[in-house]
XYZ file of N, CA, C and O in Angstrom:
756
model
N -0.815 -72.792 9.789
C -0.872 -71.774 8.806
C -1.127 -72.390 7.452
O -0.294 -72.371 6.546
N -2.436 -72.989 7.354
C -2.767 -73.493 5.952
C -3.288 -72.312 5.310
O -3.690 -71.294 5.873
N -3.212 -72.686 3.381
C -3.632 -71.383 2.934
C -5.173 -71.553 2.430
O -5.580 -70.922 1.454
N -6.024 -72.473 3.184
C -6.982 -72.152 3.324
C -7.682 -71.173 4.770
O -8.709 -71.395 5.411
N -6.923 -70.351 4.887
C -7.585 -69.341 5.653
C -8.137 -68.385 5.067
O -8.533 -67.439 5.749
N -8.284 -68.382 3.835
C -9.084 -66.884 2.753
C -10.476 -67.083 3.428
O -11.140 -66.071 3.202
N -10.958 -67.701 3.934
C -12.343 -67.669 4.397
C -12.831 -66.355 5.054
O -13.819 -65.721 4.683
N -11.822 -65.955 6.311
C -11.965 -65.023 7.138
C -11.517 -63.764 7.021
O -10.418 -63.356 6.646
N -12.750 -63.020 7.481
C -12.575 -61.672 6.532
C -11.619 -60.584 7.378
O -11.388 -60.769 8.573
N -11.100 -59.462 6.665
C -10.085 -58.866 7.392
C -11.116 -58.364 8.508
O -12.311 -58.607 8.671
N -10.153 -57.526 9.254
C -10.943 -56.893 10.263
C -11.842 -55.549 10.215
O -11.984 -55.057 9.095
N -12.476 -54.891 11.327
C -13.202 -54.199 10.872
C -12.859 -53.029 11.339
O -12.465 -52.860 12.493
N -13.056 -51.542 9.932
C -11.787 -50.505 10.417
C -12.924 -49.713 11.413
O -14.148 -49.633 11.307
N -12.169 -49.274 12.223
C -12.663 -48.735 13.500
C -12.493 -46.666 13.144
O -11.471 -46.000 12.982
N -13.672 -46.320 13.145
C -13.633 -44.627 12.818
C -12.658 -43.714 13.879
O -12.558 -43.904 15.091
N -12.134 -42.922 13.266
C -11.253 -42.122 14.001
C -11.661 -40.864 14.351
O -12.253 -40.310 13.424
N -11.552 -40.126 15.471
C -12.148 -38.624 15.382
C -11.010 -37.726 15.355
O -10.107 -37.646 16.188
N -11.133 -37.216 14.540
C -10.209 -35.689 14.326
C -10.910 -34.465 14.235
O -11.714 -34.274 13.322
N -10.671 -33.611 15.114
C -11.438 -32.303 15.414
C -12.979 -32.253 15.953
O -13.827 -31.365 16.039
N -12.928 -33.574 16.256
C -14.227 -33.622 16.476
C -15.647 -33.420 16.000
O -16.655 -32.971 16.547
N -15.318 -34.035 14.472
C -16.225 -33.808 13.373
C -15.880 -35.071 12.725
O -14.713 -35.447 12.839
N -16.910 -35.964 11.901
C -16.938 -36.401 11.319
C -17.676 -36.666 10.327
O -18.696 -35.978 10.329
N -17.574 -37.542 9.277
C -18.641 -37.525 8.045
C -18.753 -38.776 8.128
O -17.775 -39.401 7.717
N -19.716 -39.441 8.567
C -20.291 -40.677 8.097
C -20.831 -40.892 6.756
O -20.378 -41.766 6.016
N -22.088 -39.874 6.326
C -22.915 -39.870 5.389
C -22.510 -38.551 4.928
O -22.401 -37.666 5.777
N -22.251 -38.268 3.604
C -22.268 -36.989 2.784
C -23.348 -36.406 2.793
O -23.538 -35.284 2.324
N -24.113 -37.059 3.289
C -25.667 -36.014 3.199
C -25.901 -35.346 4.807
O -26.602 -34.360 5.034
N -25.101 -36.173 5.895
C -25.826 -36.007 6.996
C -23.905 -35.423 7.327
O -22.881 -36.063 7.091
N -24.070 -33.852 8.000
C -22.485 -33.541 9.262
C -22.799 -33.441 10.045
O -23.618 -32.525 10.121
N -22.538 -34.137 11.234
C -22.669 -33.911 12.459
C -21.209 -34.013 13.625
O -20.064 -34.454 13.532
N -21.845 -33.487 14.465
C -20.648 -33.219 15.644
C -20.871 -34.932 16.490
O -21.902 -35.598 16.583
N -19.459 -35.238 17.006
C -19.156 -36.349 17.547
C -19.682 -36.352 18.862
O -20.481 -37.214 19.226
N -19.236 -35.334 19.681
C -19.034 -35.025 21.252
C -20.234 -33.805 20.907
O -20.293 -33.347 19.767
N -21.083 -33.373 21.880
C -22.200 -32.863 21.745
C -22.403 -31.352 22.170
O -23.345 -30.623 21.857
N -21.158 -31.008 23.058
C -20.722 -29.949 23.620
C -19.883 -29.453 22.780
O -19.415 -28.575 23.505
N -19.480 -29.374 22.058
C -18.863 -28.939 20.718
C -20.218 -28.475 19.738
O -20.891 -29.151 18.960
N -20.288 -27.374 20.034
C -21.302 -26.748 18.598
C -20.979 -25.756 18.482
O -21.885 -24.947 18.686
N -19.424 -25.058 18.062
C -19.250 -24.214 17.477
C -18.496 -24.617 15.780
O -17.560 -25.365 15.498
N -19.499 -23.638 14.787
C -19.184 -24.037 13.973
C -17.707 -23.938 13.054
O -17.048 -22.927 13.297
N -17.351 -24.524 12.420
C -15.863 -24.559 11.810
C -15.449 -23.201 10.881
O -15.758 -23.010 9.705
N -14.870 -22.553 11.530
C -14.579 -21.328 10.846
C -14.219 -21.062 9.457
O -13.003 -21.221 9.347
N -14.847 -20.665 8.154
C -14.377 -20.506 7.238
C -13.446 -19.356 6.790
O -13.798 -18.469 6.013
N -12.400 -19.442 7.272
C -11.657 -18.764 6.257
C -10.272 -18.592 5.610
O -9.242 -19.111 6.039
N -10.356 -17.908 4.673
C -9.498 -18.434 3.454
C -7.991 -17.502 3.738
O -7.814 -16.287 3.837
N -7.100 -18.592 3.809
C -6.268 -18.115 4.555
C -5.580 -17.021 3.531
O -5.301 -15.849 3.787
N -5.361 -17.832 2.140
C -4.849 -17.244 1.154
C -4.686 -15.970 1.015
O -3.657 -15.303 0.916
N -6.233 -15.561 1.016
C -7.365 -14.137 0.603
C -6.635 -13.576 1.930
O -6.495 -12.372 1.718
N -6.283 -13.784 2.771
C -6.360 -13.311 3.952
C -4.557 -12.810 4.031
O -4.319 -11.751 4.611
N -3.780 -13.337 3.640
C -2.654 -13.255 3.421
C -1.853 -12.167 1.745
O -0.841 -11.495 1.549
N -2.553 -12.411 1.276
C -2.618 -11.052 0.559
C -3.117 -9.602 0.478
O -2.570 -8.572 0.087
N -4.776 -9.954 1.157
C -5.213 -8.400 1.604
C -3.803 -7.878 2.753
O -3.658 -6.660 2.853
N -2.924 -8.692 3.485
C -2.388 -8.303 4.620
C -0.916 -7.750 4.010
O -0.101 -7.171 4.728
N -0.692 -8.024 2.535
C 0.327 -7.847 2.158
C 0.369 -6.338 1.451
O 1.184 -5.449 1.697
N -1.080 -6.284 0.212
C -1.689 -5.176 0.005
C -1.611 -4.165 0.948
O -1.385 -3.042 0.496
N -1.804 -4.340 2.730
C -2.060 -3.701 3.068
C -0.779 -2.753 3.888
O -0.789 -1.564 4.207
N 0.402 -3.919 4.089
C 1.317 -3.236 4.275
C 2.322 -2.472 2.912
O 3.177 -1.609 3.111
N 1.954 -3.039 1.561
C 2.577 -2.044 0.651
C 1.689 -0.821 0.336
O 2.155 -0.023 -0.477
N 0.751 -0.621 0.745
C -0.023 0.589 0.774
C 0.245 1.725 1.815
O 0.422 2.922 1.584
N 0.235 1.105 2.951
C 0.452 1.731 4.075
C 1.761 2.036 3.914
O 1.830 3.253 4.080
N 2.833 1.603 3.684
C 4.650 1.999 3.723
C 4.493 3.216 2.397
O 5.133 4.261 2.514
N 3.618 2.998 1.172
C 4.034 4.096 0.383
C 3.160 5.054 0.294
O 3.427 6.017 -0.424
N 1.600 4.982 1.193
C 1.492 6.065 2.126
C 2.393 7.364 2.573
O 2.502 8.560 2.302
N 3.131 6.086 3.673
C 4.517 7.004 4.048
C 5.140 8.082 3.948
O 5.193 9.213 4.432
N 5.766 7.199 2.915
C 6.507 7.429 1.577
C 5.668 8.856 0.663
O 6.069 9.939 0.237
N 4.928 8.457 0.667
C 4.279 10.287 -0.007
C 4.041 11.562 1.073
O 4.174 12.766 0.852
N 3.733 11.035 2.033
C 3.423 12.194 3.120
C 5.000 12.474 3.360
O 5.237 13.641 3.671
N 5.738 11.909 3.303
C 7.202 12.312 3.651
C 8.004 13.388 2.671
O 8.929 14.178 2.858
N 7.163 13.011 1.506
C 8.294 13.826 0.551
C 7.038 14.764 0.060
O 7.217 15.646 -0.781
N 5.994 14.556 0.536
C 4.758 15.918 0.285
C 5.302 17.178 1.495
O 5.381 18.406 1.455
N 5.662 15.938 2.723
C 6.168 17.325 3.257
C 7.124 17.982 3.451
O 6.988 19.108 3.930
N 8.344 17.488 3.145
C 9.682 18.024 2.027
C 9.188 19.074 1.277
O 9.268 20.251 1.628
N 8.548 18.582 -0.006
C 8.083 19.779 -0.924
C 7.185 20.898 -0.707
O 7.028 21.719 -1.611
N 6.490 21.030 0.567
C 5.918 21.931 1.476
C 6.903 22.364 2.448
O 6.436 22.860 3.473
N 8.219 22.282 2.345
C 8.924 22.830 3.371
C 9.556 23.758 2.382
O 9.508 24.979 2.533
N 10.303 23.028 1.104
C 11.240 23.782 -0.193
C 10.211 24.870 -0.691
O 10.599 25.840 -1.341
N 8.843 24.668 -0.354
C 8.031 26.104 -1.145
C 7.601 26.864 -0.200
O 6.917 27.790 -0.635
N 7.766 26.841 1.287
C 7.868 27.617 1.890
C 8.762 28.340 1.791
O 8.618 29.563 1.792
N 9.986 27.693 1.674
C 10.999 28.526 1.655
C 11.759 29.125 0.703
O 12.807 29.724 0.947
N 11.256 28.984 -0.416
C 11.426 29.441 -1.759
C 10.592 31.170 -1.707
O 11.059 32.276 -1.980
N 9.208 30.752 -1.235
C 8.805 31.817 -0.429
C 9.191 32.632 0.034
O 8.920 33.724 -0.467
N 10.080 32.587 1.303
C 10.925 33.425 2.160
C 11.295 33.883 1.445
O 10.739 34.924 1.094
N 12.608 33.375 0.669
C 13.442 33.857 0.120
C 12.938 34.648 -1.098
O 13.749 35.573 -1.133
N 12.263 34.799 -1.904
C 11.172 35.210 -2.965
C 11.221 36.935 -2.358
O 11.828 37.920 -2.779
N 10.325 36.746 -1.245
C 10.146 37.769 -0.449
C 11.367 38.556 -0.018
O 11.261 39.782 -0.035
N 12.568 37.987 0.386
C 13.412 38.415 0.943
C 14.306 39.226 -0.486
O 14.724 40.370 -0.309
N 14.473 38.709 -1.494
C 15.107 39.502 -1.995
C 14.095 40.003 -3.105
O 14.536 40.420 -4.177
N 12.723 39.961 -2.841
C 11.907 40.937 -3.792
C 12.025 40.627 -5.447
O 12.215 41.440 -6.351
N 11.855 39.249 -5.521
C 11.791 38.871 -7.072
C 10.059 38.284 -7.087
O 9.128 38.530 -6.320
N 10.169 37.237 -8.584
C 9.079 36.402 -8.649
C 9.151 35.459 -8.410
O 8.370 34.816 -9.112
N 9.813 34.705 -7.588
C 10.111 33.295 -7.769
C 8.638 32.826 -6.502
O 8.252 31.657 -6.487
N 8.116 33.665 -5.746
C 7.097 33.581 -5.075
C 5.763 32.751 -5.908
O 4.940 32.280 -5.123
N 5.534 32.576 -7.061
C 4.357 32.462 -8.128
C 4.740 31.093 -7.717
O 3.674 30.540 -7.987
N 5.536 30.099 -7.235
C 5.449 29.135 -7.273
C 4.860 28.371 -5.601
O 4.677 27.199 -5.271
N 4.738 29.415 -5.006
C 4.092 29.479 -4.080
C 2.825 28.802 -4.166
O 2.343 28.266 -3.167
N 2.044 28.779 -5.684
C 1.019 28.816 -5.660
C 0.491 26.896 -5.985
O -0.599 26.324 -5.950
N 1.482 26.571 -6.191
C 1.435 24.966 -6.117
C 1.316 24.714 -4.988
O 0.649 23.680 -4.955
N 1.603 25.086 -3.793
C 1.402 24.546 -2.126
C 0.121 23.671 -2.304
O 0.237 22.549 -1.812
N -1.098 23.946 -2.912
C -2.433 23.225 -2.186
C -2.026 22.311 -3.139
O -3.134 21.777 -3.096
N -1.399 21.601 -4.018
C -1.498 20.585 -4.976
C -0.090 19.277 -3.930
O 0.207 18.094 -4.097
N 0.443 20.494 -2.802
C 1.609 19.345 -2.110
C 0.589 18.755 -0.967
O 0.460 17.597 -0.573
N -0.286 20.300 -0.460
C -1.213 19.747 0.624
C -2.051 18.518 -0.220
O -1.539 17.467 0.165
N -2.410 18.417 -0.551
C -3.250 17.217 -1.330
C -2.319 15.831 -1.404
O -2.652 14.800 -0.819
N -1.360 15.927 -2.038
C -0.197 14.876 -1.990
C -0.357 14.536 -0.351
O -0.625 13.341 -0.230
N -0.270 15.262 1.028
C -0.137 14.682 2.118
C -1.369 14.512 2.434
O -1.669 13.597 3.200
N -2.388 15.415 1.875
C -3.867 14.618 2.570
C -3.846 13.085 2.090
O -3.948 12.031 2.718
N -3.665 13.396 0.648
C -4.696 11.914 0.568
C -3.966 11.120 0.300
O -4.363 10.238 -0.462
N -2.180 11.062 0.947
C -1.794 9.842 1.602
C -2.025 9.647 2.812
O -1.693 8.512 3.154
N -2.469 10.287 3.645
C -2.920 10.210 5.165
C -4.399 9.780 5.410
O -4.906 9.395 6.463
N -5.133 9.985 3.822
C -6.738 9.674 4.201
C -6.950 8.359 3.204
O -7.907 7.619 2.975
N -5.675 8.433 2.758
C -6.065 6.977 1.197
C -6.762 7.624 0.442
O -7.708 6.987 -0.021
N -6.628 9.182 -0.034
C -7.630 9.379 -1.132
C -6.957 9.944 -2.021
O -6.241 10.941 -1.937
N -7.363 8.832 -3.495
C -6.701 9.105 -4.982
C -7.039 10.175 -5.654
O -6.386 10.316 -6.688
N -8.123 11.290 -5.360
C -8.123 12.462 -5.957
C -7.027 13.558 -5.051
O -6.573 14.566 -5.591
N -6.841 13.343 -4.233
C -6.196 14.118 -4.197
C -4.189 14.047 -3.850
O -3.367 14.923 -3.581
N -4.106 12.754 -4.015
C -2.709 11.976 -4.662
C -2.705 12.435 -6.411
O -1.757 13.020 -6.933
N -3.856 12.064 -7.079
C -3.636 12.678 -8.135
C -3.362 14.187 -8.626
O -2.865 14.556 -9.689
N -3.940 15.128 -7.292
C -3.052 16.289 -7.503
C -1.855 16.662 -7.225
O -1.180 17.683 -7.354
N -1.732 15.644 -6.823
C -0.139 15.600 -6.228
C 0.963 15.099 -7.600
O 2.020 15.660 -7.891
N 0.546 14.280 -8.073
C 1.041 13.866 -9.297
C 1.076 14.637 -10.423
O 1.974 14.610 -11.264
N -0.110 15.474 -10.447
C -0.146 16.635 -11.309
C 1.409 18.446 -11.208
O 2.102 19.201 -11.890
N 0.970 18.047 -9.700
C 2.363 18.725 -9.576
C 3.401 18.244 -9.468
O 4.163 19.210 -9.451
N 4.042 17.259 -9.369
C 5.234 16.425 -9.779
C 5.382 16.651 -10.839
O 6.374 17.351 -11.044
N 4.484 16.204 -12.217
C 4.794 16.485 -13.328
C 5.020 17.743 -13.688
O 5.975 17.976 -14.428
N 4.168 18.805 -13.225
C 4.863 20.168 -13.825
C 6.030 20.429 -13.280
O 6.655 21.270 -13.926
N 6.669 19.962 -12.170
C 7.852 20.167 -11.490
C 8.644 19.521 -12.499
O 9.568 20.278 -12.794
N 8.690 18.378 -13.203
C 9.345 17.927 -13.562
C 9.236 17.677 -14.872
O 9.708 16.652 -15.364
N 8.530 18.691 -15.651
C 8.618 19.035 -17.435
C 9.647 20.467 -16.746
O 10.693 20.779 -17.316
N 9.218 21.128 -15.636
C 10.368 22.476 -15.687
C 11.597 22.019 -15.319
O 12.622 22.415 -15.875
N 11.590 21.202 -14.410
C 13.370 20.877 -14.709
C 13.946 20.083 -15.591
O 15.094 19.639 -15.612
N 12.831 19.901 -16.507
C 13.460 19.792 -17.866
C 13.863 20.404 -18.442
O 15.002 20.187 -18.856
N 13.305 21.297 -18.730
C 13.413 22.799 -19.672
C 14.839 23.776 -19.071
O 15.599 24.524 -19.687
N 14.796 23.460 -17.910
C 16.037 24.158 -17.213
C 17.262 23.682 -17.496
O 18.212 24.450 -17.655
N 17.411 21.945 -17.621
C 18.362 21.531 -18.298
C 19.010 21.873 -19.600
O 20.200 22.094 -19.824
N 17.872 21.873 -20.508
C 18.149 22.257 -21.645
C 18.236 23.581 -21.742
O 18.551 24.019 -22.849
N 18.004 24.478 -20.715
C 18.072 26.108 -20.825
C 19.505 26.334 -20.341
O 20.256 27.080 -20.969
N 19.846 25.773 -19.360
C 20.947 26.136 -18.399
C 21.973 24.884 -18.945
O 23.080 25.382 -18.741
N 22.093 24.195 -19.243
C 23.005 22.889 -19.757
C 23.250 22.858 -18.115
O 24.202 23.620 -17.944
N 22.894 22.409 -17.013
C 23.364 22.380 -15.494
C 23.337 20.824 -15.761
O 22.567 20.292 -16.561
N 24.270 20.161 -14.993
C 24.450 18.770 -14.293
C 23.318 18.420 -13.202
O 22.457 17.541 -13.174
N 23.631 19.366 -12.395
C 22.583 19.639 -11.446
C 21.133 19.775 -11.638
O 20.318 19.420 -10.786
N 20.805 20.326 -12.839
C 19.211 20.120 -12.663
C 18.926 18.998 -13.337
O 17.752 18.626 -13.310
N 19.770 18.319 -13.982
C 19.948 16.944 -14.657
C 19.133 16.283 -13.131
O 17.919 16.110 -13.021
N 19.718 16.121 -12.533
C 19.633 15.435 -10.827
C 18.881 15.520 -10.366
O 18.249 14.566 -9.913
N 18.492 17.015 -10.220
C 16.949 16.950 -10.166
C 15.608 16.339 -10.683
O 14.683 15.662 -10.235
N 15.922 16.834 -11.668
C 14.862 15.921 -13.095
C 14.039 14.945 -12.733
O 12.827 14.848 -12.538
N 15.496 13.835 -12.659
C 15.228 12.342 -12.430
C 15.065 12.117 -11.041
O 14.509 11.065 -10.722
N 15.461 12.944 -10.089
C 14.896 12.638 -8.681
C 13.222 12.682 -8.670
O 12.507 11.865 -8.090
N 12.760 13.858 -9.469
C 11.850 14.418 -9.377
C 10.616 13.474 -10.273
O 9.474 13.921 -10.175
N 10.741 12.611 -10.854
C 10.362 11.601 -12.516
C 10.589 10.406 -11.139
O 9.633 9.827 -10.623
N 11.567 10.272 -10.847
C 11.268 8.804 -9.918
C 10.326 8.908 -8.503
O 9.890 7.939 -7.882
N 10.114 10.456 -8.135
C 8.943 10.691 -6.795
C 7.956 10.186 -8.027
O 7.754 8.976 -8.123
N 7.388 11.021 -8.894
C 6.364 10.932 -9.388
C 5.882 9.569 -10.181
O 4.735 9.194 -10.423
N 7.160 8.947 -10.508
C 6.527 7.183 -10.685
C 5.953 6.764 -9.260
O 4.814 6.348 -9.045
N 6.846 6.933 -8.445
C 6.224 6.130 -6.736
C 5.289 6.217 -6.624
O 4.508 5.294 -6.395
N 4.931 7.799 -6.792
C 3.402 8.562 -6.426
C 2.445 7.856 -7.544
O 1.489 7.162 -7.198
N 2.765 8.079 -8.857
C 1.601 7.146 -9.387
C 1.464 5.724 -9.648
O 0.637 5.292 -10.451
N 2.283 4.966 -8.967
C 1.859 3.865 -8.625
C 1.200 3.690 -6.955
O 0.612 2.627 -6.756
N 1.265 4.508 -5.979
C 0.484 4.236 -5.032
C -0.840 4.945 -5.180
O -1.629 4.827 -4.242
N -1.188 5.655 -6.212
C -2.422 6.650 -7.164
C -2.689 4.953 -7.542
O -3.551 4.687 -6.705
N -2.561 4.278 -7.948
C -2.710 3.161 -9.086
C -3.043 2.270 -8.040
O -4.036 1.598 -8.317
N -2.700 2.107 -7.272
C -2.883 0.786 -6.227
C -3.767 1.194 -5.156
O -4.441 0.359 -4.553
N -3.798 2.182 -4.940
C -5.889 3.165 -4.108
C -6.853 2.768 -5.370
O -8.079 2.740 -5.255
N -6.359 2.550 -6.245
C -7.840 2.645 -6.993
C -7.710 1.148 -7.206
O -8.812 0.619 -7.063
N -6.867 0.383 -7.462
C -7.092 -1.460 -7.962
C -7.750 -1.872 -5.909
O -8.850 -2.387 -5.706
N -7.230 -1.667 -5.288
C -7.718 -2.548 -4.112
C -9.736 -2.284 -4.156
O -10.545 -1.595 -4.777
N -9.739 -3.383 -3.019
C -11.110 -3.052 -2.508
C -11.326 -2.295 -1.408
O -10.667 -2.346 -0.370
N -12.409 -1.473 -1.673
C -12.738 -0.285 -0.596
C -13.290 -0.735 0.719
O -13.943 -0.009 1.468
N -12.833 -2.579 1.052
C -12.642 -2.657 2.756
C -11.480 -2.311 2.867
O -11.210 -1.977 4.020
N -10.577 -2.235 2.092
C -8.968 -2.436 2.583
C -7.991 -1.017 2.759
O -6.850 -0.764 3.147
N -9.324 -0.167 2.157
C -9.423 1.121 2.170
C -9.871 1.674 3.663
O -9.228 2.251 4.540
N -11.304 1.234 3.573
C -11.834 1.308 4.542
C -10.972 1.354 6.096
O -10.977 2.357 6.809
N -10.208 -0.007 6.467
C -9.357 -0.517 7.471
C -8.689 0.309 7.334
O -9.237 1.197 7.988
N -7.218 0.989 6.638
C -6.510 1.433 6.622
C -6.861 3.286 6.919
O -6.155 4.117 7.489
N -7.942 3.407 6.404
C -8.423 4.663 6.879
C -8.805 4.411 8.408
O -8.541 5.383 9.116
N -9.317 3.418 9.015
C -9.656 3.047 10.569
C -8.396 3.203 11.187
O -8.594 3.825 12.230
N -7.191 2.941 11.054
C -5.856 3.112 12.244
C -5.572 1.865 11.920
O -5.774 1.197 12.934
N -5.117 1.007 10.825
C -4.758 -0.480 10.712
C -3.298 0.130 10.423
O -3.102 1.128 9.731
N -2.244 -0.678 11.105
C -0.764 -0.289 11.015
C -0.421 -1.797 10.876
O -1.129 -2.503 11.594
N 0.560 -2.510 10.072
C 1.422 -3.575 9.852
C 1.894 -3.686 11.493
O 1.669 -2.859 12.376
N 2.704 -5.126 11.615
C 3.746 -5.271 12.940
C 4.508 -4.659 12.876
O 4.756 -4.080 11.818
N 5.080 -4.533 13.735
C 6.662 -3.780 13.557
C 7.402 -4.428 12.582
O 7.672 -3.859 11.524
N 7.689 -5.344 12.780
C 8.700 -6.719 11.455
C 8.290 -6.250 9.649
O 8.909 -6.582 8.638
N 7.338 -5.592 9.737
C 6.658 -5.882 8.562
C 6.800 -4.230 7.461
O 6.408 -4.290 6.296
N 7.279 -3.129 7.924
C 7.636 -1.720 7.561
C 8.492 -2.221 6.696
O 9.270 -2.980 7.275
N 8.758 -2.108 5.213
C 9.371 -2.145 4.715
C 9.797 -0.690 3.914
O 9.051 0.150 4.418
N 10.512 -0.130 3.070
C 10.530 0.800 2.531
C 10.745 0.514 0.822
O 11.713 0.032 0.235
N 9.400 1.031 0.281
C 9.601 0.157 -1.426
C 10.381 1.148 -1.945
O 10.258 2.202 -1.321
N 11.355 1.199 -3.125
C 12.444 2.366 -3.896
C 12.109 1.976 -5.412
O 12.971 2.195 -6.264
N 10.930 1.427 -5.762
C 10.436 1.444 -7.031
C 8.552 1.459 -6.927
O 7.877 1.475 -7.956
């Protein structure tokens, strides 16, 4: 072991194959094994992991509007009845029904015109149980109010989030695209 051995050069590194691709030359890619010619799939997992996230907070507050569109199509039916039954006016409010049908269409079709009529009647629902508060001093329509002010934030933020996505993600979700089971969450803001 003299330290004149610097003469001899290290050894020589031997190429490794991983995936069965390699780069010799930056100018030239080629496949190692020759039966391998399918090409390397591009895609971005990222992009792919957020449209999927988009797509389950869309779809849950979907839901979430057809549920309480059809609540408020059940309370004006039956405001109805009763209207009828004891022969007053309270029937005139009857006449908001196609603004709840809209609230459940176009969370069932993903369409923001007619979520936005839905929002339109939230808000008049909920400048009058304002006015009732301050007419009636009630606790109770206090309760209402703000039940009624927190549907209509939900509603216009899933109004707000149909119109920011892209119209594939629209598209899909109008096709029958449902989250896993694991993945239903229920949003309360």
């Amino acid at each position: 072991m003299s330290e004149n051995n610097t003469e001899s050069s290290p050894p020589e590194a031997i190429p490794v194959e991983t995936n069965k691709l390699t780069i010799q030359n930056p100018d030239n890619i080629g496949y190692i094994n020759r039966d391998f010619n399918e090409p390397v799939p591009t895609i971005n997992r990222f992009e792919s992991i957020i449209e999927n996230q988009l797509k389950v907070e869309i779809y849950n507050r979907a839901r979430m509007v057809k549920i309480i569109s059809i609540i408020d199509m059940f309370f004006i039916i039956l405001q109805l009845a009763i209207s009828i039954a004891l022969n007053n006016m309270n029937w005139i409010v009857f006449l908001f029904f196609p603004l709840c049908y809209g609230g459940y269409y176009g969370a069932k079709n993903y369409c923001k015109s007619s979520v936005i009529g839905y929002c339109c009647y939230l808000f008049i629902m909920s400048i009058l149980y304002l006015t009732m508060v301050f007419a009636y001093a009630n606790f109770f329509y206090l309760i209402i109010f703000i039940l009624e002010t927190y549907i209509l934030v939900f509603t216009i933020r899933f109004s707000k989030m149909l119109s920011l996505v892209d119209q594939n993600i629209i598209e899909s979700l109008q096709n029958g695209w449902s989250p896993d089971q694991g993945l239903v969450v229920l949003y309360y803001y």
